[in-house]
CSV table of N, CA and C in Angstrom, one decimal:
chain,number,residue,atom,x,y,z
L,16,MET,N,18.1,-44.7,30.9
L,16,MET,CA,17.5,-43.6,31.4
L,16,MET,C,16.0,-44.3,32.1
L,17,ASN,N,15.9,-43.7,33.2
L,17,ASN,CA,14.7,-44.3,33.9
L,17,ASN,C,13.7,-43.7,33.8
L,18,LYS,N,12.6,-44.0,34.3
L,18,LYS,CA,11.2,-43.6,34.1
L,18,LYS,C,11.0,-42.1,34.5
L,19,SER,N,11.5,-41.9,35.6
L,19,SER,CA,11.2,-40.6,36.2
L,19,SER,C,12.0,-39.5,35.2
L,20,THR,N,13.1,-40.0,34.8
L,20,THR,CA,13.8,-38.8,33.7
L,20,THR,C,13.2,-38.7,32.6
L,21,TRP,N,12.6,-39.8,32.0
L,21,TRP,CA,11.7,-39.7,30.8
L,21,TRP,C,10.5,-38.7,30.9
L,22,GLU,N,9.6,-39.2,32.1
L,22,GLU,CA,8.6,-38.4,32.2
L,22,GLU,C,8.9,-36.9,32.5
L,23,SER,N,10.1,-36.5,33.3
L,23,SER,CA,10.2,-35.3,33.7
L,23,SER,C,10.9,-34.3,32.6
L,24,THR,N,11.6,-35.0,31.7
L,24,THR,CA,12.6,-34.4,30.6
L,24,THR,C,12.1,-34.5,29.0
L,25,VAL,N,11.9,-35.8,28.7
L,25,VAL,CA,11.7,-36.0,27.4
L,25,VAL,C,10.3,-36.0,27.0
L,26,LYS,N,9.4,-36.5,27.9
L,26,LYS,CA,8.0,-36.6,27.5
L,26,LYS,C,7.4,-35.2,27.4
L,27,PRO,N,7.8,-34.1,28.0
L,27,PRO,CA,7.2,-32.9,28.0
L,27,PRO,C,7.7,-32.3,26.5
L,28,VAL,N,9.0,-32.5,26.3
L,28,VAL,CA,9.5,-31.9,25.1
L,28,VAL,C,8.9,-32.5,23.7
L,29,VAL,N,8.5,-34.0,23.9
L,29,VAL,CA,7.8,-34.6,22.8
L,29,VAL,C,6.3,-34.2,22.5
L,30,VAL,N,5.8,-33.9,23.8
L,30,VAL,CA,4.4,-33.4,23.6
L,30,VAL,C,4.3,-32.1,23.0
L,31,LEU,N,5.3,-31.1,23.6
L,31,LEU,CA,5.3,-29.7,22.9
L,31,LEU,C,5.6,-29.8,21.5
L,32,SER,N,6.4,-30.7,21.1
L,32,SER,CA,6.8,-30.7,19.8
L,32,SER,C,5.8,-31.1,18.9
L,33,VAL,N,4.9,-32.0,19.3
L,33,VAL,CA,3.6,-32.6,18.7
L,33,VAL,C,2.6,-31.5,18.6
L,34,ILE,N,2.5,-30.8,19.7
L,34,ILE,CA,1.5,-29.6,19.7
L,34,ILE,C,1.8,-28.8,18.7
L,35,ALA,N,3.0,-28.2,18.7
L,35,ALA,CA,3.7,-27.2,17.6
L,35,ALA,C,3.5,-27.6,16.3
L,36,LEU,N,3.8,-28.8,16.1
L,36,LEU,CA,3.5,-29.4,14.6
L,36,LEU,C,2.0,-29.2,14.2
L,37,VAL,N,1.3,-29.8,15.0
L,37,VAL,CA,-0.2,-29.7,14.8
L,37,VAL,C,-0.8,-28.3,14.5
L,38,VAL,N,-0.5,-27.3,15.6
L,38,VAL,CA,-0.6,-25.9,15.3
L,38,VAL,C,-0.1,-25.4,14.0
L,39,SER,N,1.0,-25.7,13.7
L,39,SER,CA,1.7,-25.2,12.5
L,39,SER,C,1.0,-25.7,11.3
L,40,PHE,N,0.5,-27.1,11.2
L,40,PHE,CA,-0.2,-27.4,10.3
L,40,PHE,C,-1.6,-26.9,10.0
L,41,LEU,N,-2.4,-26.6,11.3
L,41,LEU,CA,-3.7,-25.9,11.0
L,41,LEU,C,-3.5,-24.6,10.6
L,42,LEU,N,-2.3,-23.8,11.1
L,42,LEU,CA,-2.1,-22.5,10.6
L,42,LEU,C,-2.0,-22.4,9.0
L,43,ALA,N,-1.1,-23.3,8.6
L,43,ALA,CA,-0.9,-23.6,7.1
L,43,ALA,C,-2.4,-23.7,6.4
L,44,LEU,N,-3.0,-24.7,6.8
L,44,LEU,CA,-4.3,-24.9,6.3
L,44,LEU,C,-5.3,-23.7,6.3
L,45,VAL,N,-5.4,-23.2,7.4
L,45,VAL,CA,-6.1,-21.8,7.2
L,45,VAL,C,-5.7,-20.9,6.3
L,46,ASN,N,-4.3,-20.7,6.3
L,46,ASN,CA,-3.7,-19.9,5.3
L,46,ASN,C,-3.9,-20.0,3.8
L,47,SER,N,-4.0,-21.3,3.7
L,47,SER,CA,-4.2,-21.7,2.1
L,47,SER,C,-5.6,-21.5,1.8
L,48,PHE,N,-6.5,-21.3,2.6
L,48,PHE,CA,-7.9,-21.0,2.4
L,48,PHE,C,-8.2,-19.4,2.2
L,49,THR,N,-7.5,-18.8,3.1
L,49,THR,CA,-7.7,-17.3,3.4
L,49,THR,C,-7.0,-16.4,2.5
L,50,ALA,N,-5.6,-16.8,2.1
L,50,ALA,CA,-4.8,-16.2,1.4
L,50,ALA,C,-5.4,-15.7,0.0
L,51,PRO,N,-5.9,-16.5,-0.8
L,51,PRO,CA,-6.5,-16.2,-2.1
L,51,PRO,C,-7.7,-15.2,-2.0
L,52,ILE,N,-8.5,-15.2,-0.8
L,52,ILE,CA,-9.6,-14.4,-0.7
L,52,ILE,C,-9.0,-13.2,-0.2
L,53,ILE,N,-7.9,-12.8,0.5
L,53,ILE,CA,-7.3,-11.6,1.0
L,53,ILE,C,-6.8,-11.1,-0.2
L,54,GLU,N,-6.0,-11.8,-1.0
L,54,GLU,CA,-5.5,-11.2,-2.2
L,54,GLU,C,-6.6,-10.7,-3.2
L,55,ALA,N,-7.7,-11.2,-3.4
L,55,ALA,CA,-8.6,-10.9,-4.2
L,55,ALA,C,-9.5,-9.6,-3.7
L,56,ASN,N,-9.5,-9.5,-2.4
L,56,ASN,CA,-10.2,-8.4,-1.8
L,56,ASN,C,-9.0,-7.1,-1.9
L,57,GLN,N,-8.0,-7.4,-1.8
L,57,GLN,CA,-6.9,-6.2,-2.0
L,57,GLN,C,-6.9,-5.7,-3.2
L,58,LYS,N,-7.1,-6.6,-4.2
L,58,LYS,CA,-7.0,-6.3,-5.7
L,58,LYS,C,-8.2,-5.5,-6.1
L,59,ALA,N,-9.4,-5.9,-5.5
L,59,ALA,CA,-10.6,-5.2,-5.7
L,59,ALA,C,-10.4,-3.8,-5.1
L,60,ALA,N,-10.0,-3.6,-3.8
L,60,ALA,CA,-10.0,-2.4,-3.3
L,60,ALA,C,-9.1,-1.4,-4.1
L,61,THR,N,-7.8,-1.9,-4.6
L,61,THR,CA,-6.7,-1.2,-5.3
L,61,THR,C,-7.6,-0.8,-6.8
L,62,LEU,N,-8.3,-1.6,-7.4
L,62,LEU,CA,-8.9,-1.2,-8.7
L,62,LEU,C,-10.2,-0.1,-8.5
L,63,ALA,N,-10.9,-0.2,-7.2
L,63,ALA,CA,-11.8,0.7,-6.7
L,63,ALA,C,-11.0,2.1,-6.7
L,64,ALA,N,-10.0,2.0,-5.9
L,64,ALA,CA,-9.1,3.3,-5.7
L,64,ALA,C,-8.8,4.0,-7.1
L,65,TYR,N,-8.2,3.1,-8.0
L,65,TYR,CA,-8.0,3.6,-9.3
L,65,TYR,C,-9.0,4.3,-10.0
L,66,VAL,N,-10.2,3.9,-10.0
L,66,VAL,CA,-11.4,4.4,-10.5
L,66,VAL,C,-11.8,5.6,-9.8
L,67,ASP,N,-11.5,5.8,-8.4
L,67,ASP,CA,-11.9,7.1,-7.5
L,67,ASP,C,-11.0,8.0,-8.0
L,68,VAL,N,-9.7,8.0,-8.4
L,68,VAL,CA,-8.6,8.9,-8.7
L,68,VAL,C,-8.8,9.3,-10.2
L,69,MET,N,-9.6,8.8,-11.1
L,69,MET,CA,-9.8,8.8,-12.6
L,69,MET,C,-11.2,9.2,-12.7
L,70,PRO,N,-11.4,10.6,-12.9
L,70,PRO,CA,-12.7,11.0,-13.1
L,70,PRO,C,-13.6,10.6,-14.3
L,71,THR,N,-12.4,10.2,-15.5
L,71,THR,CA,-13.1,9.7,-16.7
L,71,THR,C,-13.5,8.3,-16.8
L,72,VAL,N,-13.1,7.7,-15.7
L,72,VAL,CA,-13.2,6.2,-15.6
L,72,VAL,C,-14.4,5.7,-14.8
L,73,SER,N,-15.4,5.0,-15.1
L,73,SER,CA,-16.3,4.5,-14.3
L,73,SER,C,-16.3,3.0,-13.9
L,74,ASP,N,-15.6,2.3,-14.8
L,74,ASP,CA,-15.4,0.8,-14.4
L,74,ASP,C,-13.9,0.5,-14.5
L,75,ALA,N,-13.6,-0.5,-13.5
L,75,ALA,CA,-12.2,-0.9,-13.5
L,75,ALA,C,-11.9,-1.8,-14.6
L,76,LYS,N,-12.9,-2.3,-15.2
L,76,LYS,CA,-12.8,-3.4,-16.3
L,76,LYS,C,-12.2,-2.7,-17.6
L,77,THR,N,-12.3,-1.3,-17.7
L,77,THR,CA,-11.8,-0.7,-19.0
L,77,THR,C,-10.4,-0.2,-18.7
L,78,LEU,N,-9.7,-0.5,-17.5
L,78,LEU,CA,-8.4,-0.2,-17.4
L,78,LEU,C,-7.3,-1.2,-17.7
L,79,GLU,N,-6.4,-0.7,-18.4
L,79,GLU,CA,-5.2,-1.4,-18.9
L,79,GLU,C,-4.0,-1.5,-17.9
L,80,GLU,N,-3.5,-2.6,-17.5
L,80,GLU,CA,-2.4,-2.6,-16.6
L,80,GLU,C,-1.3,-2.1,-17.6
L,81,VAL,N,-0.4,-1.2,-17.0
L,81,VAL,CA,0.9,-0.8,-17.7
L,81,VAL,C,2.0,-1.5,-16.9
L,82,THR,N,3.1,-2.0,-17.8
L,82,THR,CA,4.2,-2.6,-17.2
L,82,THR,C,5.4,-2.1,-18.1
L,83,GLY,N,6.6,-2.3,-17.6
L,83,GLY,CA,7.9,-1.7,-18.1
L,83,GLY,C,8.4,-0.5,-17.6
L,84,TYR,N,7.8,0.1,-16.4
L,84,TYR,CA,8.3,1.0,-15.7
L,84,TYR,C,9.5,0.7,-14.7
L,85,THR,N,10.2,1.7,-14.3
L,85,THR,CA,11.4,1.3,-13.5
L,85,THR,C,11.4,2.2,-12.3
L,86,THR,N,10.4,3.1,-12.3
L,86,THR,CA,10.3,3.8,-11.0
L,86,THR,C,10.3,3.0,-9.7
L,87,GLU,N,11.4,3.5,-8.8
L,87,GLU,CA,11.4,2.7,-7.4
L,87,GLU,C,10.1,2.9,-6.6
L,88,ASN,N,9.6,2.2,-5.8
L,88,ASN,CA,8.7,2.1,-5.0
L,88,ASN,C,7.2,2.0,-5.6
L,89,VAL,N,7.1,2.2,-6.9
L,89,VAL,CA,5.8,2.1,-7.8
L,89,VAL,C,5.5,0.5,-7.7
L,90,THR,N,4.1,0.3,-7.4
L,90,THR,CA,3.8,-1.1,-7.4
L,90,THR,C,2.6,-1.3,-8.3
L,91,GLY,N,2.2,-0.3,-9.1
L,91,GLY,CA,1.2,-0.7,-10.2
L,91,GLY,C,0.7,0.6,-10.8
L,92,VAL,N,0.5,0.5,-12.1
L,92,VAL,CA,0.2,1.5,-13.1
L,92,VAL,C,-1.0,1.0,-14.0
L,93,VAL,N,-2.0,1.8,-14.1
L,93,VAL,CA,-3.1,1.5,-15.0
L,93,VAL,C,-3.3,2.8,-15.9
L,94,LYS,N,-3.9,2.4,-17.1
L,94,LYS,CA,-4.2,3.5,-18.3
L,94,LYS,C,-5.5,3.2,-18.6
L,95,ALA,N,-6.4,4.5,-18.8
L,95,ALA,CA,-7.6,4.5,-19.3
L,95,ALA,C,-7.4,4.7,-20.8
L,96,GLU,N,-8.8,4.4,-21.4
L,96,GLU,CA,-8.7,4.5,-23.0
L,96,GLU,C,-8.4,5.9,-23.4
L,97,ASP,N,-8.7,6.9,-22.5
L,97,ASP,CA,-8.5,8.3,-23.0
L,97,ASP,C,-7.2,8.7,-22.8
L,98,GLY,N,-6.2,7.7,-22.0
L,98,GLY,CA,-4.8,8.1,-21.8
L,98,GLY,C,-4.5,8.5,-20.4
L,99,SER,N,-5.6,8.8,-19.8
L,99,SER,CA,-5.4,9.2,-18.2
L,99,SER,C,-4.7,7.9,-17.6
L,100,MET,N,-4.1,8.3,-16.6
L,100,MET,CA,-3.4,7.1,-15.8
L,100,MET,C,-3.5,7.4,-14.3
L,101,ALA,N,-3.3,6.0,-13.5
L,101,ALA,CA,-3.3,6.0,-12.3
L,101,ALA,C,-2.0,5.2,-11.8
L,102,ILE,N,-1.4,5.7,-11.0
L,102,ILE,CA,-0.1,5.1,-10.3
L,102,ILE,C,-0.2,4.9,-9.0
L,103,LYS,N,0.2,3.8,-8.4
L,103,LYS,CA,0.4,3.4,-7.2
L,103,LYS,C,1.9,3.3,-6.5
L,104,ALA,N,2.2,4.1,-5.6
L,104,ALA,CA,3.4,3.9,-4.9
L,104,ALA,C,3.3,3.6,-3.3
L,105,GLU,N,4.3,3.0,-2.9
L,105,GLU,CA,4.3,2.7,-1.3
L,105,GLU,C,5.7,3.2,-0.7
L,106,GLU,N,5.4,3.6,0.4
L,106,GLU,CA,6.7,4.1,1.2
L,106,GLU,C,6.6,3.7,2.7
L,107,LYS,N,7.8,3.5,3.2
L,107,LYS,CA,7.7,3.2,4.5
L,107,LYS,C,7.5,4.5,5.5
L,108,GLY,N,6.3,4.6,6.3
L,108,GLY,CA,6.2,5.6,7.1
L,108,GLY,C,6.5,5.4,8.6
L,109,PHE,N,5.7,5.7,9.4
L,109,PHE,CA,6.1,5.5,10.9
L,109,PHE,C,6.2,4.1,11.5
L,110,ASP,N,7.1,3.8,12.2
L,110,ASP,CA,7.5,2.5,12.6
L,110,ASP,C,7.4,1.4,11.6
L,111,GLY,N,7.9,1.8,10.3
L,111,GLY,CA,8.0,0.8,9.4
L,111,GLY,C,6.8,0.4,8.5
L,112,GLY,N,5.6,1.0,9.0
L,112,GLY,CA,4.3,0.7,8.3
L,112,GLY,C,4.3,1.4,6.9
L,113,VAL,N,3.7,0.6,6.0
L,113,VAL,CA,3.6,1.1,4.5
L,113,VAL,C,2.6,2.0,4.5
L,114,LEU,N,2.9,3.1,3.8
L,114,LEU,CA,1.8,4.1,3.4
L,114,LEU,C,1.7,4.1,1.9
L,115,SER,N,0.6,3.9,1.4
L,115,SER,CA,0.2,3.5,-0.1
L,115,SER,C,-0.3,4.8,-0.6
L,116,VAL,N,0.0,5.2,-1.9
L,116,VAL,CA,-0.7,6.5,-2.6
L,116,VAL,C,-1.1,5.9,-3.8
L,117,ILE,N,-2.3,6.4,-4.3
L,117,ILE,CA,-2.6,6.3,-5.4
L,117,ILE,C,-3.0,7.5,-6.0
L,118,MET,N,-2.4,8.0,-7.3
L,118,MET,CA,-2.7,9.3,-7.9
L,118,MET,C,-3.2,9.0,-9.4
L,119,GLY,N,-4.1,10.0,-9.7
L,119,GLY,CA,-4.5,9.8,-11.1
L,119,GLY,C,-4.0,11.3,-11.6
L,120,PHE,N,-3.7,11.0,-13.1
L,120,PHE,CA,-3.2,12.0,-13.9
L,120,PHE,C,-3.9,12.1,-15.1
L,121,ASP,N,-4.3,13.3,-15.6
L,121,ASP,CA,-5.0,13.3,-17.0
L,121,ASP,C,-3.7,13.3,-18.0
L,122,THR,N,-4.1,13.6,-19.2
L,122,THR,CA,-3.0,13.2,-20.5
L,122,THR,C,-2.3,14.4,-20.4
L,123,ASN,N,-2.7,15.6,-19.7
L,123,ASN,CA,-1.6,16.8,-19.6
L,123,ASN,C,-0.6,16.7,-18.3
L,124,GLY,N,-0.9,15.7,-17.4
L,124,GLY,CA,-0.2,15.5,-16.3
L,124,GLY,C,-0.7,16.3,-15.2
L,125,THR,N,-1.8,16.8,-15.1
L,125,THR,CA,-2.5,17.3,-14.1
L,125,THR,C,-3.1,16.4,-13.0
L,126,VAL,N,-2.8,16.3,-11.9
L,126,VAL,CA,-3.4,15.4,-11.0
L,126,VAL,C,-4.9,15.4,-10.7
L,127,THR,N,-5.8,14.5,-11.0
L,127,THR,CA,-7.1,14.2,-11.0
L,127,THR,C,-7.8,13.8,-9.7
L,128,GLY,N,-6.8,13.2,-8.8
L,128,GLY,CA,-7.1,12.7,-7.8
L,128,GLY,C,-6.1,12.1,-6.9
L,129,ILE,N,-6.2,11.9,-5.6
L,129,ILE,CA,-5.4,11.2,-4.7
L,129,ILE,C,-6.1,10.4,-3.5
L,130,TRP,N,-5.6,9.2,-3.6
L,130,TRP,CA,-6.0,8.1,-2.4
L,130,TRP,C,-4.9,7.8,-1.7
L,131,VAL,N,-5.0,7.7,-0.5
L,131,VAL,CA,-3.9,7.3,0.5
L,131,VAL,C,-4.4,6.4,1.5
L,132,ASP,N,-3.8,5.3,1.8
L,132,ASP,CA,-4.1,4.3,2.7
L,132,ASP,C,-2.9,4.5,3.8
L,133,ALA,N,-3.3,5.1,4.9
L,133,ALA,CA,-2.5,5.3,5.9
L,133,ALA,C,-2.7,4.4,7.3
L,134,SER,N,-3.5,3.3,6.9
L,134,SER,CA,-4.1,2.7,7.9
L,134,SER,C,-2.8,2.0,8.9
L,135,THR,N,-1.6,2.0,8.6
L,135,THR,CA,-0.5,1.5,9.4
L,135,THR,C,0.0,2.6,10.0
L,136,GLN,N,-0.3,3.8,10.0
L,136,GLN,CA,0.2,5.0,10.7
L,136,GLN,C,-0.4,5.1,11.9
L,137,THR,N,0.1,5.7,12.9
L,137,THR,CA,-0.5,6.0,14.2
L,137,THR,C,-1.8,6.6,14.1
L,138,LYS,N,-2.9,5.9,14.6
L,138,LYS,CA,-4.3,6.3,14.7
L,138,LYS,C,-4.6,7.8,15.3
L,139,GLY,N,-5.0,8.5,14.5
L,139,GLY,CA,-5.3,10.0,15.1
L,139,GLY,C,-4.2,10.9,14.9
L,140,ILE,N,-3.0,10.5,14.3
L,140,ILE,CA,-1.8,11.4,14.1
L,140,ILE,C,-1.5,11.1,12.8
L,141,GLY,N,-0.5,10.2,12.5
L,141,GLY,CA,-0.1,10.0,11.1
L,141,GLY,C,-1.1,9.6,10.3
L,142,SER,N,-2.3,8.8,10.9
L,142,SER,CA,-3.4,8.4,9.8
L,142,SER,C,-4.1,9.6,9.2
L,143,ASN,N,-3.9,10.7,10.0
L,143,ASN,CA,-4.5,12.1,9.3
L,143,ASN,C,-3.9,12.5,8.1
L,144,VAL,N,-3.0,12.0,7.5
L,144,VAL,CA,-2.3,12.4,6.1
L,144,VAL,C,-3.2,11.6,5.2
L,145,ALA,N,-4.3,11.0,5.4
L,145,ALA,CA,-5.2,10.4,4.5
L,145,ALA,C,-6.5,11.1,4.6
L,146,THR,N,-6.7,12.1,5.4
L,146,THR,CA,-8.1,12.7,5.4
L,146,THR,C,-8.2,13.5,4.2
L,147,ASP,N,-9.6,13.5,3.7
L,147,ASP,CA,-9.9,14.3,2.7
L,147,ASP,C,-9.4,16.0,2.8
L,148,THR,N,-9.6,16.3,3.8
L,148,THR,CA,-9.3,17.9,4.0
L,148,THR,C,-7.8,18.1,3.9
L,149,PHE,N,-7.0,17.1,4.4
L,149,PHE,CA,-5.5,17.3,4.3
L,149,PHE,C,-5.1,17.1,2.7
L,150,LEU,N,-5.6,16.0,2.1
L,150,LEU,CA,-5.3,15.9,0.6
L,150,LEU,C,-5.8,16.8,-0.2
L,151,ALA,N,-6.8,17.7,0.2
L,151,ALA,CA,-7.1,18.7,-0.9
L,151,ALA,C,-6.1,19.6,-1.4
L,152,GLN,N,-5.2,19.8,-0.7
L,152,GLN,CA,-4.1,20.6,-1.2
L,152,GLN,C,-3.4,20.0,-2.4
L,153,PHE,N,-3.6,18.8,-2.8
L,153,PHE,CA,-3.1,18.2,-3.8
L,153,PHE,C,-4.0,18.3,-5.1
L,154,ASN,N,-5.3,18.5,-4.9
L,154,ASN,CA,-6.2,18.8,-6.1
L,154,ASN,C,-5.6,19.6,-7.2
L,155,GLY,N,-5.6,19.2,-8.3
L,155,GLY,CA,-5.2,19.9,-9.5
L,155,GLY,C,-3.7,20.4,-9.6
L,156,MET,N,-2.8,19.7,-8.9
L,156,MET,CA,-1.4,20.2,-8.9
L,156,MET,C,-0.8,19.7,-10.3
L,157,ASP,N,0.4,20.2,-10.6
L,157,ASP,CA,1.0,20.0,-11.7
L,157,ASP,C,1.8,18.5,-11.5
L,158,GLY,N,1.2,17.5,-12.0
L,158,GLY,CA,1.9,16.2,-11.7
L,158,GLY,C,3.0,15.7,-12.5
L,159,THR,N,3.6,16.9,-12.8
L,159,THR,CA,4.9,16.5,-13.7
L,159,THR,C,6.1,17.3,-12.9
L,160,GLN,N,5.8,17.6,-11.9
L,160,GLN,CA,6.8,18.4,-11.0
L,160,GLN,C,6.9,17.9,-9.6
L,161,ASN,N,7.9,17.4,-9.0
L,161,ASN,CA,8.1,17.0,-7.8
L,161,ASN,C,7.8,18.1,-6.7
L,162,ILE,N,7.4,17.6,-5.6
L,162,ILE,CA,6.9,18.4,-4.6
L,162,ILE,C,7.8,18.4,-3.3
L,163,ALA,N,7.9,19.3,-2.4
L,163,ALA,CA,8.6,19.2,-1.1
L,163,ALA,C,7.7,20.0,-0.2
L,164,ILE,N,7.8,19.2,1.1
L,164,ILE,CA,7.3,19.8,2.2
L,164,ILE,C,7.6,21.3,2.4
L,165,GLY,N,6.5,22.3,2.6
L,165,GLY,CA,6.8,23.6,2.9
L,165,GLY,C,7.0,24.5,1.7
L,166,GLN,N,7.0,24.0,0.5
L,166,GLN,CA,7.2,24.8,-0.6
L,166,GLN,C,6.2,24.5,-1.7
L,167,GLY,N,5.9,25.7,-2.3
L,167,GLY,CA,4.7,25.7,-3.3
L,167,GLY,C,3.3,25.5,-2.8
L,168,GLY,N,3.2,25.9,-1.3
L,168,GLY,CA,1.9,25.6,-0.6
L,168,GLY,C,1.5,24.2,-0.2
L,169,PHE,N,2.5,23.4,-0.2
L,169,PHE,CA,2.2,22.0,0.1
L,169,PHE,C,2.7,21.9,1.8
L,170,ASP,N,2.0,21.7,2.7
L,170,ASP,CA,2.4,21.5,4.0
L,170,ASP,C,2.4,20.0,4.6
L,171,ALA,N,3.2,19.7,5.6
L,171,ALA,CA,3.1,18.5,6.3
L,171,ALA,C,1.8,18.5,7.3
L,172,TYR,N,1.5,17.4,7.8
L,172,TYR,CA,0.5,17.4,8.6
L,172,TYR,C,1.2,17.5,10.0
L,173,SER,N,0.8,18.5,10.8
L,173,SER,CA,1.4,18.7,12.1
L,173,SER,C,1.4,17.8,13.1
L,174,GLY,N,2.5,17.4,13.6
L,174,GLY,CA,2.6,16.3,14.5
L,174,GLY,C,2.7,14.9,13.9
L,175,ALA,N,2.8,14.9,12.5
L,175,ALA,CA,2.9,13.6,11.8
L,175,ALA,C,4.0,13.6,10.9
L,176,THR,N,5.1,14.2,11.1
L,176,THR,CA,6.4,14.4,10.4
L,176,THR,C,6.8,13.0,9.6
L,177,ILE,N,7.0,12.0,10.2
L,177,ILE,CA,7.3,10.7,9.5
L,177,ILE,C,6.3,10.3,8.4
L,178,SER,N,5.1,10.3,8.9
L,178,SER,CA,3.9,10.0,8.0
L,178,SER,C,3.8,10.8,6.8
L,179,SER,N,4.1,12.2,7.2
L,179,SER,CA,4.0,13.3,6.0
L,179,SER,C,5.1,13.1,5.1
L,180,LYS,N,6.3,12.8,5.5
L,180,LYS,CA,7.5,12.6,4.5
L,180,LYS,C,7.3,11.5,3.8
L,181,ALA,N,6.6,10.2,4.4
L,181,ALA,CA,6.4,9.2,3.5
L,181,ALA,C,5.4,9.6,2.4
L,182,LEU,N,4.3,10.3,2.8
L,182,LEU,CA,3.4,10.7,1.9
L,182,LEU,C,4.0,11.4,0.6
L,183,PHE,N,4.8,12.4,0.9
L,183,PHE,CA,5.3,13.3,0.0
L,183,PHE,C,6.3,12.4,-0.8
L,184,ALA,N,7.3,11.4,-0.3
L,184,ALA,CA,8.0,10.7,-1.0
L,184,ALA,C,7.3,9.8,-2.1
L,185,ALA,N,6.0,9.2,-1.7
L,185,ALA,CA,5.0,8.5,-2.5
L,185,ALA,C,4.7,9.2,-3.6
L,186,ILE,N,4.2,10.5,-3.4
L,186,ILE,CA,3.6,11.4,-4.3
L,186,ILE,C,4.8,11.6,-5.4
L,187,ASN,N,5.9,12.0,-5.1
L,187,ASN,CA,7.2,12.2,-5.9
L,187,ASN,C,7.4,10.7,-6.7
L,188,ASP,N,7.2,9.7,-6.0
L,188,ASP,CA,7.4,8.3,-6.7
L,188,ASP,C,6.4,8.3,-7.9
L,189,CYS,N,5.2,8.8,-7.5
L,189,CYS,CA,4.1,8.7,-8.7
L,189,CYS,C,4.4,9.7,-9.8
L,190,VAL,N,4.8,10.9,-9.4
L,190,VAL,CA,5.2,11.9,-10.3
L,190,VAL,C,6.3,11.5,-11.3
L,191,ASN,N,7.4,10.7,-10.7
L,191,ASN,CA,8.5,10.3,-11.6
L,191,ASN,C,8.2,9.2,-12.4
L,192,CYS,N,7.0,8.4,-11.9
L,192,CYS,CA,6.7,7.4,-12.7
L,192,CYS,C,5.8,7.9,-13.9
L,193,TYR,N,5.1,8.8,-13.7
L,193,TYR,CA,4.3,9.4,-14.8
L,193,TYR,C,5.3,10.1,-15.8
L,194,ASN,N,6.4,10.8,-15.3
L,194,ASN,CA,7.2,11.5,-16.2
L,194,ASN,C,7.8,10.4,-17.0
L,195,GLU,N,8.2,9.3,-16.4
L,195,GLU,CA,8.9,8.2,-17.0
L,195,GLU,C,8.1,7.6,-18.2
L,196,LEU,N,6.8,7.4,-18.0
L,196,LEU,CA,5.7,7.0,-18.8
L,196,LEU,C,5.2,7.7,-20.0
L,197,ALA,N,5.2,9.3,-19.7
L,197,ALA,CA,4.5,10.0,-20.5
L,197,ALA,C,5.4,10.3,-21.8
């Protein structure tokens, strides 16, 4: 191999490979520092949402994590000292983004609150399924019965069909889990 072949073919490949390795190492290093912080922040936000949907709870430290449920798409359940529960479910919404729902239930199965993270849905359209005005339709609903769009006074958000379907699916996941555990 002559010098010009080395300089024009092999040298750029070696240089780019070294650069890629250094960048990969730096990304892994940054991830090792930020991943635990991100996880802690996500856990704190979830605990705060649990408290928000449970009017009898004022401190997340009093919540007990529940295990042993088998309901599909449910990612967490907590129980308060008074027997009320909060259940978190996630469904795929528009463009594969995850839509998260946390529902609070009193001991009779009445919904005490609903929290929705639709931040992965289209801003101003699908994300509107998380607005307080839209979610008000679920206040006080019978949390032991599955719901359907357009039935029983429950409506989709106009123009956000996929996000609405994901929301209703996640609500029904929460209802199914409540029934499994009650």
